[in-house]
XYZ file of C-alpha atoms in Angstrom:
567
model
C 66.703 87.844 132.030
C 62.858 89.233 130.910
C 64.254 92.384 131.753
C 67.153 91.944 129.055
C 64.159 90.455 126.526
C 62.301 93.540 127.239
C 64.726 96.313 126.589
C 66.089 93.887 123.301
C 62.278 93.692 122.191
C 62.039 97.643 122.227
C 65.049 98.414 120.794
C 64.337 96.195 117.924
C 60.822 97.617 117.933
C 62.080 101.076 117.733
C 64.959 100.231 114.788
C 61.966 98.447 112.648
C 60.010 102.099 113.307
C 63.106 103.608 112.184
C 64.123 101.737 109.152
C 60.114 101.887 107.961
C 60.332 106.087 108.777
C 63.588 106.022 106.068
C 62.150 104.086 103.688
C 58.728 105.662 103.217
C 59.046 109.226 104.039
C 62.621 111.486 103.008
C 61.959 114.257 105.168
C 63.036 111.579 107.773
C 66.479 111.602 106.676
C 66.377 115.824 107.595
C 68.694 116.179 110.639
C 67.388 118.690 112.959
C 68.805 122.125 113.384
C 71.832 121.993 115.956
C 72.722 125.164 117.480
C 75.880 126.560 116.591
C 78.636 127.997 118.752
C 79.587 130.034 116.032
C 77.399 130.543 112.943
C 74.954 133.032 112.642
C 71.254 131.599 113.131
C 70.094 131.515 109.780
C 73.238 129.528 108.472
C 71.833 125.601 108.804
C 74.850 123.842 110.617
C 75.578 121.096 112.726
C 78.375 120.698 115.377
C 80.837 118.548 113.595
C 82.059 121.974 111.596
C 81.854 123.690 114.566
C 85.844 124.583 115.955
C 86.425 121.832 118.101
C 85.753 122.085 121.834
C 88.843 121.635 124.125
C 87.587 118.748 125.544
C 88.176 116.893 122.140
C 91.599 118.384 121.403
C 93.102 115.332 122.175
C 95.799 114.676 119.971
C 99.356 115.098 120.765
C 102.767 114.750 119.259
C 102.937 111.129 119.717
C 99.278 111.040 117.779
C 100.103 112.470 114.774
C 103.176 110.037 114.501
C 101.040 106.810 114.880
C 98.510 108.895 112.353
C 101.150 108.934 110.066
C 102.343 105.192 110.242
C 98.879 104.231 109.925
C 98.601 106.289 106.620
C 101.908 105.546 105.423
C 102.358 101.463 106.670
C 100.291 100.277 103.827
C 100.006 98.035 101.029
C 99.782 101.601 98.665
C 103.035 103.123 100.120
C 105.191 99.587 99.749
C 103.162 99.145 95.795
C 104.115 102.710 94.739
C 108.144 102.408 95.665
C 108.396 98.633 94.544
C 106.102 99.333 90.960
C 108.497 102.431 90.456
C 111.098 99.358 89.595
C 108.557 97.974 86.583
C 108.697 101.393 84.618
C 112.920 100.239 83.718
C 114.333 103.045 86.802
C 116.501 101.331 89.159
C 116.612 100.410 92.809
C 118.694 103.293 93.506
C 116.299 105.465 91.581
C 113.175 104.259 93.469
C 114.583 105.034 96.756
C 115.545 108.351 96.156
C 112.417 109.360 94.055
C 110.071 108.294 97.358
C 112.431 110.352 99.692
C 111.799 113.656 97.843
C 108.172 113.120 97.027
C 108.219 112.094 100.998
C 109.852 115.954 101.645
C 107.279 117.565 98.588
C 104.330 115.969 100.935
C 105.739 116.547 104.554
C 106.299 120.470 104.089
C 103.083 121.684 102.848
C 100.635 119.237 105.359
C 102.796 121.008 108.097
C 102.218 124.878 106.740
C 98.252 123.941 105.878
C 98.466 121.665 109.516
C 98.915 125.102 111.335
C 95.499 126.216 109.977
C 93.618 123.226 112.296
C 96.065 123.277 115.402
C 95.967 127.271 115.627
C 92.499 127.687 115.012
C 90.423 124.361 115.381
C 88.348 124.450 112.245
C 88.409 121.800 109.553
C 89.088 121.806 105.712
C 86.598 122.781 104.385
C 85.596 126.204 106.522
C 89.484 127.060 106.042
C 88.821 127.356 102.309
C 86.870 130.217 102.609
C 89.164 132.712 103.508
C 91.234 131.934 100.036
C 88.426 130.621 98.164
C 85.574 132.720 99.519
C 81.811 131.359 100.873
C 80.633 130.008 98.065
C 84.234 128.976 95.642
C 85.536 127.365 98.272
C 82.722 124.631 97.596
C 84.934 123.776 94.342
C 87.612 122.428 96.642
C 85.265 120.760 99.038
C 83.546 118.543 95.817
C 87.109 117.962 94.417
C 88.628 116.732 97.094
C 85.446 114.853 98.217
C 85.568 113.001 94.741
C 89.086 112.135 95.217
C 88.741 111.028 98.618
C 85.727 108.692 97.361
C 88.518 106.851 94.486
C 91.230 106.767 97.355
C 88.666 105.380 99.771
C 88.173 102.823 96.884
C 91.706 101.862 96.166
C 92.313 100.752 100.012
C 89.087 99.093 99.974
C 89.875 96.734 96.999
C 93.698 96.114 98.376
C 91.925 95.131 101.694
C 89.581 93.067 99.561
C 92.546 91.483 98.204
C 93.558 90.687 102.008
C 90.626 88.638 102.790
C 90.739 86.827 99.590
C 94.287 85.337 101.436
C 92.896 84.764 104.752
C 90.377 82.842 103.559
C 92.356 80.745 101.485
C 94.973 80.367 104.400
C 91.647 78.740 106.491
C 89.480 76.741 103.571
C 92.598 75.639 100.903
C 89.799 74.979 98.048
C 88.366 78.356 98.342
C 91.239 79.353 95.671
C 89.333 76.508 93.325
C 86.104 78.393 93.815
C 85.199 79.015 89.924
C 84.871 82.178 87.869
C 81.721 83.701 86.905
C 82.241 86.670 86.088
C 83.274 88.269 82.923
C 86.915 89.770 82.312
C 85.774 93.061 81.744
C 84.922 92.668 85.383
C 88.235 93.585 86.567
C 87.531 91.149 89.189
C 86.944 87.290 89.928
C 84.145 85.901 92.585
C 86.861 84.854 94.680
C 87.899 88.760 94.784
C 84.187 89.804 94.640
C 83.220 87.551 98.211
C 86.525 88.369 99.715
C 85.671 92.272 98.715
C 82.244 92.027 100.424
C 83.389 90.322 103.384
C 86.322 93.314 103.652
C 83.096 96.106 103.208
C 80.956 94.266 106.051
C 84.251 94.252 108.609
C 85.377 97.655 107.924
C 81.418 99.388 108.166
C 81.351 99.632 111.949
C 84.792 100.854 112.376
C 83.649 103.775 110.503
C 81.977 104.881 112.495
C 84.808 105.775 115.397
C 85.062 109.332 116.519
C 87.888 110.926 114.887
C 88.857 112.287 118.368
C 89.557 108.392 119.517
C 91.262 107.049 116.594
C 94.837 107.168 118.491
C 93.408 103.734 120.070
C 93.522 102.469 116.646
C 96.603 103.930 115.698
C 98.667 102.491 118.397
C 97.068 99.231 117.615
C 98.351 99.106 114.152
C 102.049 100.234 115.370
C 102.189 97.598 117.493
C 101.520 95.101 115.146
C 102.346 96.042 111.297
C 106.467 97.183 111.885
C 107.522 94.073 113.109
C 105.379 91.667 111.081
C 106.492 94.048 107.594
C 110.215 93.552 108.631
C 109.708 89.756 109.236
C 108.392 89.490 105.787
C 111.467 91.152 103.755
C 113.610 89.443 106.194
C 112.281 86.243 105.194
C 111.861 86.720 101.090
C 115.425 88.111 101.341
C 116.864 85.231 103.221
C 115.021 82.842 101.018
C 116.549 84.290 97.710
C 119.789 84.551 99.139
C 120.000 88.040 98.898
C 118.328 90.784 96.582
C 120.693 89.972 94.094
C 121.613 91.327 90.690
C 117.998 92.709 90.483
C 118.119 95.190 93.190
C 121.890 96.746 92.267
C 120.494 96.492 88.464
C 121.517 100.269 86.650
C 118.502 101.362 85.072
C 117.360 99.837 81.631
C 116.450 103.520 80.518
C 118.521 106.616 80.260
C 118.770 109.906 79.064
C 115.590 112.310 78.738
C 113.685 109.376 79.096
C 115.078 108.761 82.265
C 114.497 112.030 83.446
C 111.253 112.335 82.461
C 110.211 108.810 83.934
C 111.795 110.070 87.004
C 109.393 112.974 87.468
C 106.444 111.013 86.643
C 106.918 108.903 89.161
C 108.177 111.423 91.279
C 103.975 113.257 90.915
C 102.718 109.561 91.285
C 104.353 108.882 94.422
C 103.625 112.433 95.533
C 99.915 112.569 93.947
C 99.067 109.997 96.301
C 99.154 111.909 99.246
C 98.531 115.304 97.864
C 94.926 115.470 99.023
C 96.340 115.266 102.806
C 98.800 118.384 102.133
C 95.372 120.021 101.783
C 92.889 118.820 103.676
C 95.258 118.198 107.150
C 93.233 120.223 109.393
C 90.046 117.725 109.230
C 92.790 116.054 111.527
C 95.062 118.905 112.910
C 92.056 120.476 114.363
C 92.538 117.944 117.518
C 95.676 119.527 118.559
C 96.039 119.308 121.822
C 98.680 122.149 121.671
C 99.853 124.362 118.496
C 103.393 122.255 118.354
C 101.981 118.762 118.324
C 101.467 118.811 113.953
C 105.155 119.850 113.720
C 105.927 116.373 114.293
C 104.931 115.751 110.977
C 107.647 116.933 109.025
C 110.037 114.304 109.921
C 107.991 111.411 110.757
C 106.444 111.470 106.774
C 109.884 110.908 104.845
C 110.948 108.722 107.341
C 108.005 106.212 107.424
C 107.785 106.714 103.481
C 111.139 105.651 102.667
C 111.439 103.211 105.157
C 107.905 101.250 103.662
C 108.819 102.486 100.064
C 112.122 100.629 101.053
C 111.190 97.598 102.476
C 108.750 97.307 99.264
C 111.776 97.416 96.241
C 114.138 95.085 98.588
C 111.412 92.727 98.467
C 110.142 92.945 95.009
C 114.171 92.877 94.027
C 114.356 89.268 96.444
C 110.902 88.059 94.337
C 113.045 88.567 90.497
C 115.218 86.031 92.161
C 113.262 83.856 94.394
C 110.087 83.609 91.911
C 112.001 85.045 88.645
C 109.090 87.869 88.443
C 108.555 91.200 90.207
C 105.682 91.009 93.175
C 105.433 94.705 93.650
C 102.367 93.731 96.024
C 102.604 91.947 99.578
C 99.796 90.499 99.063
C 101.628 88.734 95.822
C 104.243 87.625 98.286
C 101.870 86.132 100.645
C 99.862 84.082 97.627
C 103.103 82.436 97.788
C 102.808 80.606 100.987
C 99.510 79.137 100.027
C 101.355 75.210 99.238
C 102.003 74.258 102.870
C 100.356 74.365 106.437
C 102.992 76.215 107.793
C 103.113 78.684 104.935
C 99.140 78.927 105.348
C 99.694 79.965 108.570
C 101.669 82.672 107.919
C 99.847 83.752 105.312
C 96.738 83.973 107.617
C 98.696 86.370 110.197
C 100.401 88.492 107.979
C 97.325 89.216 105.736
C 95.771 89.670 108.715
C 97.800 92.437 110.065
C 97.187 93.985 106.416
C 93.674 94.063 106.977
C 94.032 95.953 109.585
C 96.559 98.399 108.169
C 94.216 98.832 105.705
C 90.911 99.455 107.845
C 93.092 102.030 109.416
C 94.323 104.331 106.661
C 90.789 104.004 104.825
C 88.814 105.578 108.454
C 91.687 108.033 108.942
C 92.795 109.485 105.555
C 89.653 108.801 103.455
C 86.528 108.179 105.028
C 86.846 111.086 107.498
C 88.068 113.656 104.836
C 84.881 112.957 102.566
C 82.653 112.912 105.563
C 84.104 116.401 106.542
C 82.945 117.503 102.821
C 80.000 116.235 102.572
C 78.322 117.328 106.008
C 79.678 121.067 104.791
C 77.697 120.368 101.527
C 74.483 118.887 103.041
C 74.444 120.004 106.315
C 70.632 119.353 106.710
C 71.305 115.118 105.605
C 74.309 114.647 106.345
C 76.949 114.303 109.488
C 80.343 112.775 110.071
C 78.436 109.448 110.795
C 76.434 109.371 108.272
C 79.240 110.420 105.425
C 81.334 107.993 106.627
C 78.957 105.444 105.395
C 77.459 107.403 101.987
C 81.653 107.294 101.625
C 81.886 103.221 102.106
C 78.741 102.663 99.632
C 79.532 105.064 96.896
C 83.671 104.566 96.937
C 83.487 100.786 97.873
C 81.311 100.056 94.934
C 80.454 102.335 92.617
C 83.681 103.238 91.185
C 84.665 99.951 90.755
C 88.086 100.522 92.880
C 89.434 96.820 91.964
C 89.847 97.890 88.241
C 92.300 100.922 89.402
C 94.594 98.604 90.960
C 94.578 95.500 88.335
C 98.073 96.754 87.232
C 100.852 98.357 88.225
C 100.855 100.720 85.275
C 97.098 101.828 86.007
C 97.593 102.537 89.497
C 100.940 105.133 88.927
C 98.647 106.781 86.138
C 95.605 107.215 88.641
C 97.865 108.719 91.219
C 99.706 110.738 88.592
C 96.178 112.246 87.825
C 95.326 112.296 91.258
C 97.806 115.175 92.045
C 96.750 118.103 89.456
C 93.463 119.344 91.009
C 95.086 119.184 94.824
C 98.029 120.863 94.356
C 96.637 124.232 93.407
C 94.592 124.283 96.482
C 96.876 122.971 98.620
C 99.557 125.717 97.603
C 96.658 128.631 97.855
C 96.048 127.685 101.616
C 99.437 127.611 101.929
C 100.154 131.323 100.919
C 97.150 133.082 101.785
C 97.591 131.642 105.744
C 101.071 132.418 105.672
C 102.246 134.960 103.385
C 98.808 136.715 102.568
C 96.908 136.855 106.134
C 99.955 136.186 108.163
C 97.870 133.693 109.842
C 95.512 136.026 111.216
C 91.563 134.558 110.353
C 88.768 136.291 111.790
C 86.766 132.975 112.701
C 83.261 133.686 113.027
C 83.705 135.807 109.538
C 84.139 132.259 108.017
C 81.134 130.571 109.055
C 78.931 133.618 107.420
C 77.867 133.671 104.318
C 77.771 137.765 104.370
C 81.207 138.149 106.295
C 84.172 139.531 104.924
C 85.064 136.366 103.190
C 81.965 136.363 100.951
C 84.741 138.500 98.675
C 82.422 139.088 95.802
C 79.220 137.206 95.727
C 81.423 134.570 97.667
C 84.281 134.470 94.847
C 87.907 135.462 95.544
C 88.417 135.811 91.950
C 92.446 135.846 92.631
C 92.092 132.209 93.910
C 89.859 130.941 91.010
C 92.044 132.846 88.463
C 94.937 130.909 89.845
C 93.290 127.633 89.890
C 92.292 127.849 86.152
C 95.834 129.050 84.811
C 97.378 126.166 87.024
C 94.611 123.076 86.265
C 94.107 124.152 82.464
C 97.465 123.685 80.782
C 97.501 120.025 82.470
C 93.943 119.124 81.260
C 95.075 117.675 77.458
C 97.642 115.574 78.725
C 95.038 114.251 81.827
C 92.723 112.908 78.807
C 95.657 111.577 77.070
C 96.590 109.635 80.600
C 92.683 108.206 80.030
C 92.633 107.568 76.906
C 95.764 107.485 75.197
C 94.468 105.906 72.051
C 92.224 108.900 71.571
C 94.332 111.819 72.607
C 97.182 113.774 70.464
C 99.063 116.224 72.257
C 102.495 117.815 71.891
C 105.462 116.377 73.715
C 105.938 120.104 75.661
C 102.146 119.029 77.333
C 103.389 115.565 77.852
C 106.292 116.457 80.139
C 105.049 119.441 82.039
C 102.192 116.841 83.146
C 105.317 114.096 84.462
C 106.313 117.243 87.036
C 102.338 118.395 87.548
C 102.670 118.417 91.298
C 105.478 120.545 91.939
C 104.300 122.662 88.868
C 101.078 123.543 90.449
C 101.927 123.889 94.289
C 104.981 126.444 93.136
C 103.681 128.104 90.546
C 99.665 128.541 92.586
C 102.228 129.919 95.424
C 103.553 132.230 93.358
C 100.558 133.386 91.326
C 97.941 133.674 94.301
C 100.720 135.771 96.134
C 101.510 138.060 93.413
C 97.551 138.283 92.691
C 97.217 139.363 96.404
C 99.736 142.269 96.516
C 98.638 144.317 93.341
C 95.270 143.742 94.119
C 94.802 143.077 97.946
C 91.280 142.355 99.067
C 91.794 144.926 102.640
C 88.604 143.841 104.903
C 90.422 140.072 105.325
C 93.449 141.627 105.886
C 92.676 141.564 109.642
C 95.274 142.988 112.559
C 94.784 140.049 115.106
C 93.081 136.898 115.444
C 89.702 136.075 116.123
C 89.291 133.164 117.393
C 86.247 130.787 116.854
C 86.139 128.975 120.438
C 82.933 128.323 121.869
C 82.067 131.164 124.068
C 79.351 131.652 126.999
C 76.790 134.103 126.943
C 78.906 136.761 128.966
C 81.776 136.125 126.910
C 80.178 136.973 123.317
C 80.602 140.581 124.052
C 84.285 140.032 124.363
C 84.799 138.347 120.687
C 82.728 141.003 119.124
C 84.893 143.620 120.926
C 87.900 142.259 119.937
C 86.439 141.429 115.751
C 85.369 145.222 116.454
C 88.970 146.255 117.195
C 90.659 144.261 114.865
C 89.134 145.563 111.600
C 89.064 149.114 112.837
C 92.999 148.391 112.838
C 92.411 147.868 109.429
C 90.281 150.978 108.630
C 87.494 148.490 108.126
C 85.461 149.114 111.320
C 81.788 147.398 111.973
C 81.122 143.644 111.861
C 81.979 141.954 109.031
C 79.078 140.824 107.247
C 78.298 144.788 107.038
C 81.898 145.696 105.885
C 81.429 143.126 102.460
C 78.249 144.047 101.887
C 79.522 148.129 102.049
C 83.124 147.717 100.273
C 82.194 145.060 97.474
C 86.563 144.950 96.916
C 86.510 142.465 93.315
């Protein structure tokens, strides 16, 4: 027992030296130099953008499908279908629109998966053989900031989950008074429910990303059946989904049309940062096949949650005579009895956890991936994990995104233009441009052959701008309507901006690419970026060495884009 005192009196000894060191001198923060297995010495690095090490592939087939349920089993997926219904489109409508933004998501997060299960590296390295060194730090920040508002948006809905389970345990916690203004967004029932949410989902952040599949498994085992129990139950109690859910739509025409293909982007936009950013995650491959899983697990887990969402919100016109597009609106419900209580308790319970899950898998892990590529000498996965939970759990005010159903398909609408560029170049210049040949070492140096011109591959930022520019009027007409004029033509090419940037950045970076090829990336063979031993580094070089002299570029390739300067 004094021993236990002892080592508990000099660990808190040490942590009060620690905490003191932050506070009063910054340097402290400074992590120290890690040596790399890959990047030259003067590059400052650390090992969590190294390529992984074999002994943390770890994920296999069955992993990415329990990655996938725990991104797609949430209160966001079930919203988006069911708050399709509020825009006047019908059930039938709903359904179909969340199967083909389910396909427009699936296929490219399996071509950009193949760039982490193939060669181990995460997002934001793979940027830089489109991108270049230094542009590819564009896609990094925007799809850091994105992550941050996404990381939000699940933090608030399980926010809204605690706010249940506590009235489920203490009844007159829903009589707990208001003081805070509307303009708010949010009452100080929500505020202490959101805090409690932020203190429970901290340390869970901080879970290697190579032992996540515990989690995942945890949240299949417990979300399907309790999800199913709960439409079973609202459709049994209304007898049905009755007229509401075989309703024809209340719009029709172009206006139809249109409506269709904004929803189709929102449903889409809100998994369009995945499509690009799937090697932070495919990286752990355990084999090159495992990711291919993908493809049919997405739709299927979409629809199926997208479905379960309308049949309930159709049951709630009935039961309630108003639309709960939420669970969580179906589970205030219950509050009147014991019984109810109880199951209100459970099932928000299990929602709690569905959302811890998708916020540490899709969101926290993506911006920490950014952010340690960006700060290398502050930051680390650890450490962005929890710069991600203060700055997206509080500063941007998440619970104002999601006070209506109309707000949140307009967020995700807007969420989709910046990604989809990037997420089609990665898609054509690893398949169709380098034939998904990378020379791997070349990417972690800022003088290698993927420096392009001072670190710009001006075909990729030419792209970008002719794909993101045409859709920026009607974005600032999505903020602020009341303020913004533009013509109809800008209005409706926005409702279809996903599919209109992935296709047409395709098309553009690849045509870009054959009239003016950039020849010292267009390497004959991979070269991998696995840690080697002393006696094997001769081996890699030898076989960079061959590769480019395949190409007519020989020498290393910091010296070949320093000598060929191709713009």
């Amino acid at each position: 027992m004094a021993d236990l005192r002892e080592r508990v009196a000099v660990r808190g000894k040490a942590l009060n030296e620690k905490v003191h060191l932050r506070l009063t001198q910054p340097n402290s923060w400074k992590l120290p130099k890690q040596p790399s297995s890959i990047a030259p010495p003067h590059v400052w690095t650390n090992a969590d953008q190294d390529p992984v090490p074999e002994e943390k592939q770890t994920w296999t087939s069955w992993t990415f499908v329990t990655y996938w349920y725990s991104d797609l089993v949430t209160i966001s997926t079930w919203s988006a279908a069911s708050s399709i219904m509020t825009t006047g489109l019908s059930a039938t409508d709903a359904i179909l629109i969340v199967f083909v933004a389910a396909i427009c998501n699936a296929i490219p997060t399996v071509l950009n998966g193949a760039v982490g299960s193939d060669l181990h590296i995460s997002f934001p390295i793979a940027m830089r053989a489109s991108y270049g060194y230094w542009l590819s730090y564009f896609c990094v920040i925007s799809r850091g900031i994105l992550a941050l508002f996404w990381f939000g948006v699940q933090s608030a809905s399980g926010g809204a989950c605690v706010q249940q389970i506590l009235i489920a345990l203490w009844p007159s916690y829903a009589q707990v008074p208001n003081h805070l203004p509307a303009s708010a967004g949010i009452t100080t029932q929500g505020m202490c429910a959101y805090f409690l949410y932020w203190l429970l989902q901290l340390p869970l952040l901080l879970i290697p990303t190579h032992r996540l599949q515990y989690l995942f498994w945890l949240k299949t085992a417990l979300v399907t059946p309790m999800a199913i129990a709960m439409v079973i139950w609202i459709s049994v109690q209304a007898g049905g989904a009755g007229d509401f859910f075989y309703a024809p739509a209340t719009v029709s025409g172009s206006t139809r049309a249109w409506l269709w293909l904004s929803s189709l982007t929102s449903v889409t936009g809100g998994f369009s940062t995945i499509a690009a950013n799937i090697p932070d995650f495919s990286r752990f491959s355990k084999n090159r096949g495992a990711q291919y899983w993908q493809l049919p697990f997405i739709p299927f887990f979409k629809v199926l949650v997208g479905g379960l969402g309308i049949v309930a919100a159709a049951a709630s016109q009935k039961l309630y005579h108003k639309t709960l597009w939420n669970p969580l609106d179906i589970i205030s419900q219950w509050q009147g009895t014991p019984g109810g209580r109880a199951a209100a308790f459970f099932c928000a319970s299990i929602w709690l956890l569905a959302q811890i899950s998708v916020n540490i898998s899709a969101n926290a892990i993506s911006f920490a991936n950014d952010i340690t590529t960006l700060f290398p000498r502050v930051f680390n996965i650890r450490r962005g994990t929890v710069f991600a939970s203060l700055i997206g759990g509080w500063a941007l005010c998440p619970w104002i995104i999601i006070a209506s159903a109309a707000a949140f398909l307009n967020f995700m609408s807007a969420y989709a233009i910046f990604m989809a560029p990037i997420a089609g170049i990665l898609t054509c210049d690893y398949w169709l441009v380098k034939k998904r040949k990378y020379d791997v070492p070349a990417l972690y140096n800022p003088d290698g052959i993927y420096t392009y011109w001072n670190g710009i591959n001006w075909r990729a930022l030419v792209t970008t701008l002719l794909v993101i520019v045409p859709l920026l009027p009607a974005l600032a007409k999505k903020v602020t309507p009341q303020n913004v004029t533009i013509s109809q033509g800008l209005q409706n090419l926005f409702a279809f901006n996903w599919l209109y940037g992935f296709v047409v950045s395709v098309s553009l970076y690849y045509f870009l690419n054959f009239f003016f090829p950039h020849r010292p990336t267009l390497i004959d063979r991979v070269v991998p970026g696995y840690k080697v031993g002393s006696g094997d580094v001769e081996d890699v070089d030898a076989e960079r060495q061959d590769s480019h002299e395949k190409t007519g570029e020989a020498g290393d390739s910091h010296v070949l884009a320093k000598e060929v300067k191709d713009v």
